Amino acid sequence: MRSADWFGGNTKDSYLHRAWMRRGNPDSTLTGKRPQIAILNTASDLAPCNMHLNEVAQSVKNGIWEAGGVPYNLPMVSLGESNVRPTAMLWRNMVAMAAEEMIRANPVDGVVLLGGCDKTIPALLMGASSVNLPAIVISGGPMLNGTFKGKLLGCGTGVWKFSEEVRAGKMSQEDFYNSEKSMIRSKGHCNTMGTASTMSSMAELLGMSLPGLAGVPAPDSRLLQGAHESGVRIVEMVEENLKPSDIMTKGAFHNAIVALGAIGGSTNAVVHLLAMAGRLGVDLSLDDFDRIGSHIPLLVNLQPAGEFLMEDLFRAGGLTAVMKEVERHLDRTAITVTGKPYVDSIQNAEIFDEIVIKKYDAPLQPEAGIAVLRGNIAPDGAVIKPAAASKELLVHTGKAVIFESIEDFHARIDDPNLDVDENSVLVLRGCGPKGYPGMPEVSNMALPKKLLEKGIVDLVRICDGRMSGTAFGTVVLHVSPEGALGGPLAKLQNGDVIELNVPARTLNVKISDAELAARTPSAAMVAALADSDRGWERLYIDHVEQSHLGADLDFLRGASGSKTPRE
Ligand code: FES
């Protein structure tokens, strides 16, 4: 046991380590022979989606005790997506760094990762990957379905939809306010196929959760049962020395990307999976998402791409039933925390409602995975989620309407004199990892009021930021390099003709290479390279990588291992 370095033997140091940790535990817990397990717990009252994780942690503890381990609650920085400003993504890497350092610094042999709200699971997985001690993920699970006036109300997605309806004069302010009370019915994370649901599914497909646990609704007693069983399993994993690097192989990332297409998952998974792969030294690139996932059919009829919510998916058979349908695309060698191949876990899965989970041959959409675009606007790539886009806009040519920042956008989008029509392409820049530290979810720009009033519901939009997993629209995002670095995006001008061709995977401005090279970046973009003189933000701006690499900090790539350098 690694923890025997702290607790084994009978020296001055082991005396010191044991004495402080006794606190009523029996002698047998601190002999250096029983696995010491930290539960990295992102519970917080200010992260409402994770509020209930202390209850989950208790079930994990019970399982760890039962299996002969010794559990410790280890609170982690928690990120409440709906609360923290400017964006929770600014601190994903901070949580990952804290997780890595705290796992390594403490006398633990294995870790349980408790997350839910968007950034918490990827951050914990990044940190745990760099230390590479046995680890298992439990997602806090989605909240129950919300309804308003008899119709399903998905969190996130409903906000975007209703706010547009209010602006278009189709919904009253009173109904808008009242719907707010119906949206969040229970504990748990967002119930659409947003980033939280996506990342809990990714954790399971990466092999890091007990199969079948992702998507169990937060109030369902089977979540606590799964937490207990995960507590038992982590102790066994320590005894087997089954580590993240054994599980999160290229094959596991392949399976996660297949799942991303089949569930119509969030584009945020792209940056998170790339960042995790960077920690593990797995050779994963942006193009792998297109190569492996873009032809995968969308089988899950969940908002924002479809109609239903996570509770319905669970009732209809859950993630394992979805993956059984796409089994032909899965890597059969990739294993899970069980030590067995992932594909073994889906053999008995069944679909119980074919309206919610479609069969492979009758999908919601035939090709739904992330498409990766390149061209003179995005030489390092950009992504689009065709499942959330309007089919008729996937091939589109239109004139650019440029916004230099989200503030500029808010100030001008509803100006009656704004030169914009239904063919326009809205371009928002200055929102990349360095330009707006954290790369906020602003890419799904609201449409101009005057077009909404004409019944226009979608426009092509291009941005170097991210988009909420609960959002929809024909939105090209993660444009790399970002505008603040002075690349091509920074050189676009109002009226430039933009050509988007998703089937051909291209995104270009119709000017010559020579003219584009000769242009200087807009003055606003030159100024947009965010300037901060202290703290985490300074460190972040100096070291964050571009989105096509996962937006991790450059010095956090790779593994540090579990060895502590000094006593
Ligand atoms: Fe927490 Fe959506 S706000 S998961």
XYZ file of C-alpha atoms and ligand atoms in Angstrom:
571
model
C 0.000 0.000 0.000
C 1.223 3.484 -0.859
C -0.312 4.662 2.431
C 2.044 2.329 4.344
C 4.707 4.997 3.731
C 2.704 7.125 6.136
C 1.092 4.631 8.500
C 3.238 1.463 8.413
C 6.057 0.599 10.833
C 6.751 2.056 14.215
C 8.877 5.116 13.719
C 8.574 8.676 14.898
C 6.983 9.584 11.554
C 4.453 6.740 11.471
C 3.554 7.541 15.083
C 2.931 11.133 14.056
C 0.832 10.249 10.988
C -1.247 7.666 12.857
C -1.802 9.647 16.018
C -3.486 12.510 14.246
C -5.658 10.237 12.135
C -7.023 7.901 14.844
C -10.023 9.981 15.841
C -11.923 6.960 17.069
C -11.044 4.559 14.240
C -9.900 1.082 15.358
C -6.210 0.117 15.319
C -6.670 -2.061 12.242
C -7.446 0.944 10.038
C -3.969 2.418 10.335
C -1.627 -0.536 10.041
C -0.624 0.344 6.492
C -2.408 -2.771 5.242
C -5.924 -1.518 4.514
C -6.551 0.629 1.418
C -6.992 4.259 2.331
C -9.519 5.791 -0.061
C -10.151 9.494 -0.588
C -13.594 10.535 -1.796
C -12.998 13.679 -3.857
C -16.283 15.371 -3.189
C -17.450 18.435 -5.131
C -20.529 18.975 -2.958
C -21.317 22.619 -2.270
C -24.394 24.662 -1.506
C -23.251 27.047 -4.233
C -23.091 24.263 -6.810
C -26.775 23.356 -6.690
C -26.408 20.378 -9.024
C -23.887 18.846 -6.607
C -25.597 19.738 -3.318
C -26.609 16.152 -2.643
C -23.185 14.593 -3.077
C -22.579 14.352 0.683
C -25.415 11.829 0.804
C -23.831 9.937 -2.094
C -20.463 10.076 -0.299
C -21.998 8.362 2.724
C -23.053 5.397 0.587
C -19.566 5.280 -0.929
C -18.102 5.211 2.577
C -20.342 2.318 3.558
C -19.098 0.353 0.556
C -15.450 1.129 1.309
C -15.817 -0.015 4.940
C -17.621 -3.155 3.820
C -14.749 -4.077 1.475
C -12.083 -3.503 4.111
C -10.897 -0.040 3.064
C -10.851 3.154 5.050
C -12.760 6.127 3.554
C -11.995 9.820 3.855
C -14.102 12.671 2.577
C -11.873 15.132 0.685
C -13.808 18.261 -0.315
C -12.757 19.723 -3.643
C -13.341 23.133 -5.142
C -16.845 22.951 -6.555
C -18.055 24.697 -9.693
C -21.714 25.623 -9.973
C -22.186 26.235 -13.679
C -25.177 28.518 -13.171
C -23.435 30.657 -10.551
C -19.753 31.248 -11.044
C -18.633 34.134 -13.209
C -17.340 34.734 -15.736
C -17.472 31.012 -16.564
C -16.889 27.765 -14.673
C -14.467 26.687 -17.394
C -11.966 29.254 -16.115
C -11.482 26.979 -13.098
C -11.738 23.514 -14.616
C -7.966 23.367 -14.770
C -7.663 24.779 -11.252
C -9.877 21.988 -9.874
C -7.890 19.484 -11.905
C -4.640 20.837 -10.482
C -6.035 20.826 -6.932
C -7.276 17.257 -7.348
C -3.916 16.127 -8.679
C -1.944 17.795 -5.915
C -4.245 16.719 -3.080
C -4.351 13.098 -4.206
C -0.579 12.978 -4.426
C 0.034 14.860 -1.201
C -2.194 12.664 0.964
C -1.787 9.117 2.301
C -4.248 7.514 -0.080
C -4.171 4.392 -2.231
C -7.210 5.041 -4.396
C -9.803 7.711 -5.083
C -13.517 8.006 -5.694
C -14.490 10.980 -7.832
C -17.868 12.550 -7.072
C -19.058 15.102 -9.597
C -22.054 16.149 -11.602
C -22.288 19.761 -12.691
C -20.535 20.300 -15.995
C -16.858 20.851 -15.223
C -16.609 18.763 -12.079
C -16.280 15.288 -13.607
C -13.773 16.298 -16.322
C -11.690 18.252 -13.820
C -11.532 15.350 -11.361
C -10.724 12.880 -14.118
C -7.932 15.115 -15.430
C -6.349 15.406 -11.989
C -6.755 11.702 -11.165
C -5.299 10.751 -14.549
C -2.127 12.687 -13.860
C -1.603 10.916 -10.518
C -2.725 7.542 -11.875
C -3.812 5.866 -8.641
C -6.867 3.578 -8.904
C -9.923 5.778 -9.407
C -13.651 5.389 -9.966
C -16.266 8.001 -10.949
C -19.776 8.411 -9.595
C -21.920 11.023 -11.259
C -24.520 12.637 -9.021
C -27.165 11.901 -11.656
C -29.699 14.068 -13.459
C -32.673 15.766 -11.836
C -36.214 14.579 -12.516
C -38.219 15.853 -15.494
C -39.636 19.340 -15.244
C -42.944 20.275 -16.845
C -44.671 23.575 -17.560
C -48.279 23.813 -18.705
C -48.299 20.095 -19.367
C -45.176 20.077 -21.542
C -41.701 18.798 -20.716
C -39.393 21.570 -19.603
C -35.704 20.815 -19.916
C -33.301 22.864 -17.862
C -31.109 25.092 -19.942
C -32.859 24.310 -23.214
C -36.157 25.734 -21.918
C -34.452 28.962 -20.871
C -33.005 29.554 -24.336
C -36.325 28.715 -25.993
C -38.566 30.749 -23.706
C -36.332 33.815 -23.668
C -36.464 33.903 -27.481
C -40.249 33.512 -27.323
C -40.512 36.445 -24.926
C -38.355 38.570 -27.237
C -40.506 37.535 -30.195
C -43.659 38.496 -28.254
C -44.953 34.915 -28.159
C -44.688 34.404 -24.385
C -45.723 36.682 -21.531
C -43.267 37.831 -18.870
C -45.568 36.253 -16.276
C -45.413 32.824 -17.910
C -41.666 33.230 -18.308
C -41.318 33.838 -14.555
C -43.682 31.031 -13.603
C -41.911 28.526 -15.816
C -38.744 29.200 -13.818
C -40.352 27.587 -10.769
C -41.128 24.403 -12.702
C -37.725 23.834 -14.190
C -35.710 22.351 -11.324
C -37.868 19.734 -9.601
C -35.330 17.768 -7.612
C -31.721 17.306 -6.682
C -29.352 16.441 -9.508
C -27.674 17.992 -12.507
C -29.327 19.293 -15.699
C -31.799 16.825 -17.159
C -31.202 17.578 -20.842
C -28.397 15.993 -22.849
C -26.251 18.921 -21.801
C -22.669 18.853 -20.664
C -23.291 17.188 -17.290
C -25.279 14.294 -18.768
C -22.740 14.050 -21.564
C -19.730 13.961 -19.247
C -21.228 11.370 -16.939
C -21.827 9.256 -20.071
C -18.256 9.943 -21.232
C -16.900 8.819 -17.838
C -18.810 5.550 -18.180
C -17.663 4.959 -21.777
C -14.104 5.775 -20.791
C -14.531 2.856 -18.414
C -14.247 4.928 -15.263
C -17.727 4.272 -13.799
C -19.512 1.060 -12.993
C -21.437 0.272 -16.210
C -25.071 1.330 -16.000
C -24.555 4.017 -13.376
C -24.425 7.080 -15.638
C -27.864 8.604 -15.973
C -29.458 7.087 -12.865
C -31.586 10.030 -11.672
C -30.246 11.749 -8.572
C -33.283 10.968 -6.372
C -33.403 7.300 -7.463
C -32.295 4.933 -4.703
C -30.327 2.961 -7.284
C -27.814 5.829 -7.362
C -26.998 5.233 -3.701
C -26.779 1.506 -4.346
C -24.356 2.200 -7.206
C -22.359 4.497 -4.937
C -22.115 1.754 -2.321
C -21.024 -0.766 -4.958
C -18.464 1.727 -6.297
C -17.064 2.003 -2.764
C -16.635 -1.768 -2.657
C -15.075 -1.808 -6.106
C -12.452 0.870 -5.493
C -11.005 -1.185 -2.648
C -10.748 -4.179 -4.984
C -9.175 -1.974 -7.655
C -6.442 -0.931 -5.234
C -5.776 -4.592 -4.485
C -5.644 -5.293 -8.255
C -3.610 -2.116 -8.945
C -6.051 -1.225 -11.746
C -5.184 2.332 -12.701
C -6.704 5.036 -14.967
C -3.942 4.510 -17.529
C -4.970 0.829 -17.798
C -8.576 1.831 -18.447
C -8.526 5.142 -20.341
C -6.738 3.850 -23.410
C -7.164 5.038 -26.998
C -9.856 2.374 -27.348
C -11.779 3.838 -24.423
C -11.621 7.321 -25.978
C -12.820 5.759 -29.233
C -15.843 4.357 -27.385
C -16.536 7.694 -25.716
C -16.569 9.436 -29.107
C -18.958 6.821 -30.516
C -21.238 7.454 -27.548
C -20.981 11.207 -28.052
C -22.537 10.785 -31.499
C -25.201 8.284 -30.444
C -26.429 10.409 -27.528
C -26.075 13.751 -29.358
C -23.749 14.907 -26.577
C -22.403 18.347 -25.816
C -19.620 19.929 -27.849
C -17.924 20.668 -24.533
C -16.956 16.995 -24.425
C -14.453 17.731 -27.194
C -12.290 20.029 -25.070
C -12.688 17.850 -21.996
C -11.745 14.585 -23.710
C -8.770 16.234 -25.444
C -7.571 17.580 -22.101
C -7.919 14.177 -20.403
C -6.090 12.460 -23.246
C -3.303 15.026 -22.854
C -2.930 14.032 -19.202
C -2.685 10.344 -20.081
C -0.426 10.684 -23.110
C -3.149 9.194 -25.320
C -2.754 10.291 -28.924
C -6.140 11.931 -29.514
C -6.730 14.813 -31.924
C -9.641 16.969 -32.982
C -9.830 15.029 -36.234
C -10.478 11.787 -34.313
C -13.859 13.195 -33.293
C -14.874 13.563 -36.916
C -13.266 10.313 -38.080
C -14.742 8.145 -35.313
C -17.929 9.944 -34.426
C -19.394 12.030 -37.218
C -21.071 9.104 -39.011
C -22.619 7.697 -35.829
C -26.432 7.973 -35.904
C -28.247 9.952 -33.243
C -30.334 7.442 -31.299
C -31.337 9.396 -28.234
C -34.414 11.572 -28.534
C -33.437 14.042 -25.813
C -33.427 17.817 -25.666
C -31.761 19.899 -27.033
C -31.688 17.807 -30.248
C -34.958 15.962 -29.511
C -37.947 15.929 -27.170
C -37.297 14.036 -23.948
C -35.185 14.288 -20.797
C -32.743 12.132 -18.845
C -35.392 10.517 -16.658
C -37.018 9.253 -19.861
C -33.703 7.905 -21.133
C -33.220 5.967 -17.903
C -36.764 4.565 -18.102
C -36.226 3.613 -21.746
C -33.191 1.463 -20.993
C -30.435 3.973 -20.316
C -27.009 4.460 -21.785
C -26.247 0.728 -21.967
C -29.264 0.187 -24.249
C -28.039 2.992 -26.517
C -24.563 1.539 -26.661
C -25.874 -1.926 -27.458
C -27.337 -0.416 -30.643
C -23.958 0.975 -31.720
C -21.955 -2.001 -30.483
C -20.628 -2.609 -34.010
C -18.631 0.648 -33.725
C -17.117 -0.020 -30.307
C -13.564 -0.991 -29.481
C -13.937 -4.429 -27.906
C -10.661 -4.369 -26.010
C -11.365 -1.295 -23.882
C -12.007 -2.262 -20.272
C -13.806 -0.595 -17.384
C -13.264 -0.284 -13.649
C -14.621 -3.842 -13.455
C -11.485 -5.044 -15.235
C -13.679 -6.506 -17.980
C -14.329 -5.189 -21.516
C -16.960 -2.482 -21.747
C -18.811 -4.443 -24.423
C -19.426 -7.276 -21.929
C -21.532 -4.920 -19.838
C -24.074 -4.157 -22.560
C -24.942 -7.674 -23.708
C -28.236 -7.851 -21.804
C -29.246 -4.242 -22.397
C -32.691 -3.663 -23.899
C -34.668 -0.735 -25.240
C -38.011 -0.353 -23.463
C -39.275 2.716 -25.311
C -38.347 3.146 -28.959
C -39.667 6.699 -29.027
C -36.912 7.741 -26.610
C -34.122 5.404 -27.737
C -34.201 4.772 -31.453
C -33.024 1.615 -33.150
C -29.827 1.817 -35.191
C -31.694 1.431 -38.470
C -34.296 4.090 -37.682
C -32.295 6.850 -35.996
C -33.381 10.335 -35.107
C -30.652 11.553 -37.462
C -28.398 9.373 -39.592
C -25.084 11.137 -38.939
C -24.946 13.127 -35.767
C -21.483 13.219 -34.235
C -19.302 16.292 -33.994
C -18.100 17.594 -37.350
C -14.680 19.235 -37.499
C -14.363 22.134 -39.935
C -11.243 23.692 -41.378
C -10.558 26.513 -43.771
C -8.976 29.917 -43.950
C -11.040 31.109 -40.965
C -10.093 28.149 -38.766
C -6.778 26.623 -39.864
C -6.496 24.700 -36.576
C -10.125 23.636 -36.674
C -13.595 24.462 -35.447
C -16.494 22.223 -34.465
C -20.215 22.077 -35.115
C -22.879 19.755 -33.752
C -25.075 18.951 -36.759
C -27.640 17.298 -34.465
C -28.423 20.683 -32.923
C -28.256 22.637 -36.201
C -30.832 23.486 -38.868
C -30.415 21.107 -41.794
C -30.968 23.828 -44.394
C -28.132 25.934 -42.971
C -25.455 23.243 -43.014
C -24.446 24.501 -46.451
C -24.745 28.260 -46.416
C -23.171 31.403 -47.808
C -23.807 34.756 -46.195
C -22.346 38.090 -45.272
C -20.543 38.486 -41.947
C -21.917 40.671 -39.177
C -19.033 41.065 -36.756
C -19.177 41.502 -32.991
C -15.933 42.221 -31.174
C -17.056 40.958 -27.767
C -20.140 39.681 -26.014
C -20.676 43.212 -24.665
C -20.562 44.595 -28.211
C -23.052 41.914 -29.221
C -25.505 42.786 -26.437
C -25.219 46.484 -27.224
C -26.037 46.152 -30.928
C -27.936 42.948 -31.662
C -31.378 44.527 -31.280
C -30.468 47.822 -32.949
C -33.142 48.273 -35.633
C -30.448 49.705 -37.920
C -28.165 46.671 -37.644
C -27.433 45.462 -41.173
C -28.562 41.872 -40.715
C -30.994 39.559 -42.500
C -31.872 35.881 -42.562
C -28.835 35.075 -44.726
C -26.341 36.852 -42.505
C -23.623 35.030 -40.598
C -23.132 36.335 -37.067
C -19.464 36.319 -36.018
C -18.500 36.769 -32.380
C -14.798 36.866 -31.540
C -12.625 37.599 -28.517
C -14.215 34.664 -26.630
C -11.415 32.091 -26.863
C -9.403 30.645 -23.979
C -7.076 33.646 -23.664
C -9.287 36.448 -24.994
C -12.095 35.828 -22.530
C -10.316 33.649 -20.012
C -12.248 30.432 -19.664
C -13.766 30.504 -23.154
C -17.362 31.155 -22.113
C -20.537 29.557 -23.445
C -21.653 32.522 -25.522
C -21.391 31.130 -29.040
C -25.127 30.473 -29.420
C -25.840 34.192 -29.808
C -29.478 35.185 -29.475
C -31.020 36.220 -32.786
C -31.827 39.848 -33.608
C -35.300 40.792 -32.399
C -36.298 42.049 -35.822
C -35.581 38.623 -37.353
C -37.330 36.753 -34.542
C -40.416 38.862 -35.195
C -40.262 37.745 -38.819
C -40.305 34.118 -37.670
C -36.601 33.426 -38.262
C -35.429 30.878 -35.694
C -31.835 30.135 -36.694
C -28.833 31.817 -38.304
C -25.322 30.574 -38.945
C -23.185 31.762 -36.057
C -19.405 31.541 -35.698
C -17.411 32.029 -32.514
C -14.125 31.136 -30.827
C -15.962 30.440 -27.560
C -18.014 27.470 -26.427
C -21.732 26.727 -26.373
C -23.826 25.314 -23.564
C -24.567 21.651 -24.086
C -28.225 22.489 -23.586
C -28.244 24.968 -26.478
C -29.111 24.466 -30.117
C -28.646 26.199 -33.453
C -26.284 26.225 -36.434
C -23.325 27.347 -34.404
C -19.687 26.912 -35.390
C -17.620 27.094 -32.252
C -14.149 26.563 -30.787
C -12.639 28.383 -33.809
C -8.890 27.961 -33.501
C -6.731 29.963 -33.344
C -8.897 32.338 -31.357
C -9.429 35.950 -32.358
C -7.367 37.409 -29.532
C -4.263 35.753 -30.959
C -4.669 37.863 -34.111
C -5.384 34.936 -36.440
C -7.784 34.886 -39.383
C -10.883 35.234 -37.203
C -9.516 38.574 -35.995
C -9.168 39.759 -39.606
C -12.747 39.237 -40.766
C -14.679 42.376 -41.668
C -18.361 43.245 -41.828
C -19.742 42.219 -45.198
C -17.131 39.517 -45.877
C -18.739 36.556 -47.598
C -18.536 33.453 -45.413
C -18.984 29.962 -46.822
C -19.993 27.158 -44.482
C -20.141 23.657 -45.912
C -20.553 21.066 -43.176
C -20.711 18.021 -45.501
C -17.406 19.174 -47.046
C -16.097 20.132 -43.558
C -15.085 23.618 -44.677
C -15.372 27.114 -43.266
C -13.940 29.888 -45.413
C -14.095 33.584 -46.080
C -14.200 34.297 -49.802
C -11.068 36.355 -50.162
C -7.643 35.391 -51.431
C -4.940 34.066 -49.125
C -2.851 37.104 -50.023
C -5.586 39.544 -49.044
C -6.272 37.717 -45.784
C -2.560 37.662 -44.938
C -2.245 41.365 -45.711
C -5.101 42.372 -43.417
C -4.290 43.442 -39.887
C -6.309 42.082 -36.983
C -9.053 44.387 -35.767
C -7.950 46.866 -33.117
C -10.477 45.379 -30.705
C -8.899 41.947 -31.087
C -5.425 43.320 -30.487
C -6.775 44.755 -27.243
C -8.753 41.621 -26.418
C -5.823 39.589 -25.199
C -7.031 39.678 -21.666
C -4.762 41.435 -19.269
C -4.797 40.450 -15.641
C -1.973 41.151 -13.279
C -2.522 38.607 -10.553
C -3.860 35.318 -9.357
C -5.243 32.342 -11.166
C -6.389 34.389 -14.149
C -2.826 35.572 -14.844
C -1.539 32.013 -14.664
C -4.384 30.829 -16.879
C -3.862 33.411 -19.617
C -0.141 32.760 -19.725
C -0.467 28.990 -19.974
C -3.837 27.958 -21.395
C -3.635 26.079 -24.680
C -5.966 26.584 -27.626
C -9.277 24.770 -27.781
C -8.182 22.238 -30.405
C -5.705 20.945 -27.819
C -8.216 20.804 -24.954
C -7.591 24.198 -23.312
C -5.532 22.658 -20.519
C -2.584 24.526 -19.045
C 0.557 23.702 -21.000
C 2.498 22.640 -17.903
C -0.261 20.266 -16.757
C -0.068 17.985 -19.790
C 1.146 14.511 -18.950
C 1.441 12.663 -15.672
C 3.202 13.476 -12.452
C 2.568 10.095 -10.868
C 1.790 9.364 -7.245
C 5.254 9.728 -5.763
C 5.841 12.623 -3.414
C 9.224 14.219 -4.024
C 10.124 14.727 -0.359
C 9.036 13.373 3.012
Fe -25.201 22.197 -13.243
Fe -26.380 22.267 -15.703
S -26.071 23.903 -14.290
S -25.414 20.639 -14.714
